[in-house]
PDB file of C-alpha atoms in Angstrom:
ATOM      1  CA  MET A   1      -4.227  -7.397 -19.423  1.00  0.00           C
ATOM      2  CA  THR A   2      -4.191  -7.022 -15.539  1.00  0.00           C
ATOM      3  CA  VAL A   3      -1.405  -5.103 -13.728  1.00  0.00           C
ATOM      4  CA  THR A   4      -0.743  -5.678 -10.184  1.00  0.00           C
ATOM      5  CA  CYS A   5       1.217  -3.135  -8.141  1.00  0.00           C
ATOM      6  CA  ALA A   6       3.237  -5.063  -5.532  1.00  0.00           C
ATOM      7  CA  ILE A   7       4.372  -2.770  -2.576  1.00  0.00           C
ATOM      8  CA  ARG A   8       7.171  -3.700  -0.468  1.00  0.00           C
ATOM      9  CA  TYR A   9       7.274  -1.488   2.914  1.00  0.00           C
ATOM     10  CA  VAL A  10      10.192  -1.382   5.245  1.00  0.00           C
ATOM     11  CA  ILE A  11       8.433  -0.261   8.508  1.00  0.00           C
ATOM     12  CA  ASP A  12       9.554   0.691  11.921  1.00  0.00           C
ATOM     13  CA  PRO A  13       8.902  -2.590  13.845  1.00  0.00           C
ATOM     14  CA  PHE A  14       8.036  -0.572  16.917  1.00  0.00           C
ATOM     15  CA  GLN A  15       5.221   1.049  15.089  1.00  0.00           C
ATOM     16  CA  LYS A  16       3.538  -2.172  13.801  1.00  0.00           C
ATOM     17  CA  ASP A  17       0.280  -1.040  15.111  1.00  0.00           C
ATOM     18  CA  ALA A  18       0.186   2.288  13.467  1.00  0.00           C
ATOM     19  CA  PHE A  19       1.132   0.639  10.071  1.00  0.00           C
ATOM     20  CA  GLU A  20      -1.658  -1.796  10.784  1.00  0.00           C
ATOM     21  CA  ALA A  21      -4.135   1.277  11.247  1.00  0.00           C
ATOM     22  CA  TYR A  22      -2.612   3.039   7.910  1.00  0.00           C
ATOM     23  CA  ALA A  23      -3.284  -0.338   6.018  1.00  0.00           C
ATOM     24  CA  ARG A  24      -6.797  -0.861   7.465  1.00  0.00           C
ATOM     25  CA  ASN A  25      -7.605   2.927   6.156  1.00  0.00           C
ATOM     26  CA  TRP A  26      -6.738   1.847   2.517  1.00  0.00           C
ATOM     27  CA  LEU A  27      -9.242  -1.156   2.667  1.00  0.00           C
ATOM     28  CA  THR A  28     -12.017   1.287   1.652  1.00  0.00           C
ATOM     29  CA  ILE A  29      -9.928   4.244   0.277  1.00  0.00           C
ATOM     30  CA  ILE A  30      -8.262   2.105  -2.433  1.00  0.00           C
ATOM     31  CA  PRO A  31     -11.362   0.321  -3.954  1.00  0.00           C
ATOM     32  CA  ALA A  32     -13.265   3.943  -3.730  1.00  0.00           C
ATOM     33  CA  CYS A  33     -10.529   5.435  -5.912  1.00  0.00           C
ATOM     34  CA  GLY A  34     -10.718   2.598  -8.379  1.00  0.00           C
ATOM     35  CA  GLY A  35      -8.007   0.110  -7.215  1.00  0.00           C
ATOM     36  CA  ASP A  36      -8.662  -3.861  -6.799  1.00  0.00           C
ATOM     37  CA  LEU A  37      -7.095  -4.332  -3.343  1.00  0.00           C
ATOM     38  CA  LEU A  38      -5.847  -7.814  -3.032  1.00  0.00           C
ATOM     39  CA  GLY A  39      -4.711  -6.945   0.482  1.00  0.00           C
ATOM     40  CA  TYR A  40      -2.027  -5.723   2.939  1.00  0.00           C
ATOM     41  CA  TRP A  41       0.110  -8.164   4.754  1.00  0.00           C
ATOM     42  CA  LEU A  42       2.014  -7.356   8.035  1.00  0.00           C
ATOM     43  CA  PRO A  43       5.122  -9.138   9.432  1.00  0.00           C
ATOM     44  CA  HIS A  44       4.331 -12.101  11.460  1.00  0.00           C
ATOM     45  CA  GLU A  45       7.245 -14.163  12.075  1.00  0.00           C
ATOM     46  CA  GLY A  46      10.907 -13.965  10.943  1.00  0.00           C
ATOM     47  CA  THR A  47      11.595 -10.465   9.532  1.00  0.00           C
ATOM     48  CA  ASN A  48       9.863  -7.900  11.607  1.00  0.00           C
ATOM     49  CA  ASN A  49      10.092  -4.853   9.427  1.00  0.00           C
ATOM     50  CA  ILE A  50       8.764  -5.933   6.078  1.00  0.00           C
ATOM     51  CA  ALA A  51       5.160  -5.477   5.065  1.00  0.00           C
ATOM     52  CA  HIS A  52       3.303  -5.841   1.529  1.00  0.00           C
ATOM     53  CA  ALA A  53       0.400  -4.776  -0.180  1.00  0.00           C
ATOM     54  CA  MET A  54      -0.991  -5.744  -3.660  1.00  0.00           C
ATOM     55  CA  ILE A  55      -3.385  -3.677  -5.689  1.00  0.00           C
ATOM     56  CA  SER A  56      -4.506  -4.650  -9.261  1.00  0.00           C
ATOM     57  CA  PHE A  57      -5.697  -2.600 -12.208  1.00  0.00           C
ATOM     58  CA  GLU A  58      -6.701  -3.226 -15.748  1.00  0.00           C
ATOM     59  CA  THR A  59      -3.929  -1.311 -17.302  1.00  0.00           C
ATOM     60  CA  LEU A  60      -1.125   0.980 -16.378  1.00  0.00           C
ATOM     61  CA  ALA A  61      -3.384   3.795 -17.593  1.00  0.00           C
ATOM     62  CA  ALA A  62      -5.974   2.791 -15.063  1.00  0.00           C
ATOM     63  CA  TYR A  63      -3.249   2.895 -12.335  1.00  0.00           C
ATOM     64  CA  GLU A  64      -2.274   6.477 -13.229  1.00  0.00           C
ATOM     65  CA  ALA A  65      -5.985   7.524 -13.041  1.00  0.00           C
ATOM     66  CA  TYR A  66      -6.150   5.846  -9.851  1.00  0.00           C
ATOM     67  CA  ARG A  67      -3.131   7.629  -8.451  1.00  0.00           C
ATOM     68  CA  ALA A  68      -4.569  11.038  -9.572  1.00  0.00           C
ATOM     69  CA  ARG A  69      -7.723  10.305  -7.772  1.00  0.00           C
ATOM     70  CA  LEU A  70      -6.093   8.968  -4.649  1.00  0.00           C
ATOM     71  CA  LYS A  71      -4.052  12.527  -4.385  1.00  0.00           C
ATOM     72  CA  THR A  72      -7.236  14.240  -4.482  1.00  0.00           C
ATOM     73  CA  ASP A  73      -9.230  12.141  -2.089  1.00  0.00           C
ATOM     74  CA  PRO A  74      -9.703  13.621   1.330  1.00  0.00           C
ATOM     75  CA  ALA A  75      -9.179  10.317   3.271  1.00  0.00           C
ATOM     76  CA  GLY A  76      -6.326   9.368   1.150  1.00  0.00           C
ATOM     77  CA  ALA A  77      -4.697  12.487   1.758  1.00  0.00           C
ATOM     78  CA  ALA A  78      -5.347  12.136   5.569  1.00  0.00           C
ATOM     79  CA  ASN A  79      -3.820   8.566   5.672  1.00  0.00           C
ATOM     80  CA  PHE A  80      -0.727   9.774   3.748  1.00  0.00           C
ATOM     81  CA  ALA A  81      -0.508  12.828   6.299  1.00  0.00           C
ATOM     82  CA  MET A  82      -0.734  10.370   9.269  1.00  0.00           C
ATOM     83  CA  ALA A  83       2.161   8.235   7.754  1.00  0.00           C
ATOM     84  CA  GLN A  84       4.391  11.162   7.447  1.00  0.00           C
ATOM     85  CA  GLU A  85       3.684  12.640  10.825  1.00  0.00           C
ATOM     86  CA  LYS A  86       4.224   9.185  12.574  1.00  0.00           C
ATOM     87  CA  ARG A  87       7.135   8.080  10.346  1.00  0.00           C
ATOM     88  CA  PHE A  88       6.428   4.434  10.637  1.00  0.00           C
ATOM     89  CA  ILE A  89       7.083   3.717   6.708  1.00  0.00           C
ATOM     90  CA  LEU A  90      10.998   3.947   6.427  1.00  0.00           C
ATOM     91  CA  SER A  91      10.850   3.272   2.706  1.00  0.00           C
ATOM     92  CA  GLU A  92       8.737   1.683  -0.042  1.00  0.00           C
ATOM     93  CA  GLN A  93       9.244   0.053  -3.282  1.00  0.00           C
ATOM     94  CA  ARG A  94       6.790  -0.568  -6.071  1.00  0.00           C
ATOM     95  CA  THR A  95       6.845  -3.407  -8.619  1.00  0.00           C
ATOM     96  CA  PHE A  96       4.515  -3.910 -11.442  1.00  0.00           C
ATOM     97  CA  LEU A  97       3.520  -7.408 -12.172  1.00  0.00           C
ATOM     98  CA  THR A  98       1.522  -9.201 -14.836  1.00  0.00           C
ATOM     99  CA  PRO A  99       0.111 -12.766 -14.314  1.00  0.00           C
ATOM    100  CA  VAL A 100       1.451 -15.793 -16.098  1.00  0.00           C
ATOM    101  CA  THR A 101      -1.550 -17.437 -17.852  1.00  0.00           C
ATOM    102  CA  ALA A 102      -1.815 -20.506 -20.196  1.00  0.00           C
TER     103      ALA A 102
END
């Protein structure tokens, strides 16, 4: 059963470019650490401070293994540190979803 981690970010709308750089960094880091990255989405029109990401895994155990690898990955650690330093992410929420199938 596939599990998708849907992340909802509240970002500083005045630092949208910094969040975009952060998201672009994950495009290579997440797959290298075992996640199936479906994508990152930036606000375009309407609400200007909400961004999203979706990453799929075979199981919740695979997600936990991915999180452990991510914490020790040098590029991942650097990306987390950049986000903390620049403070463009105000909050984030994770929701775990499974697909509806016939």
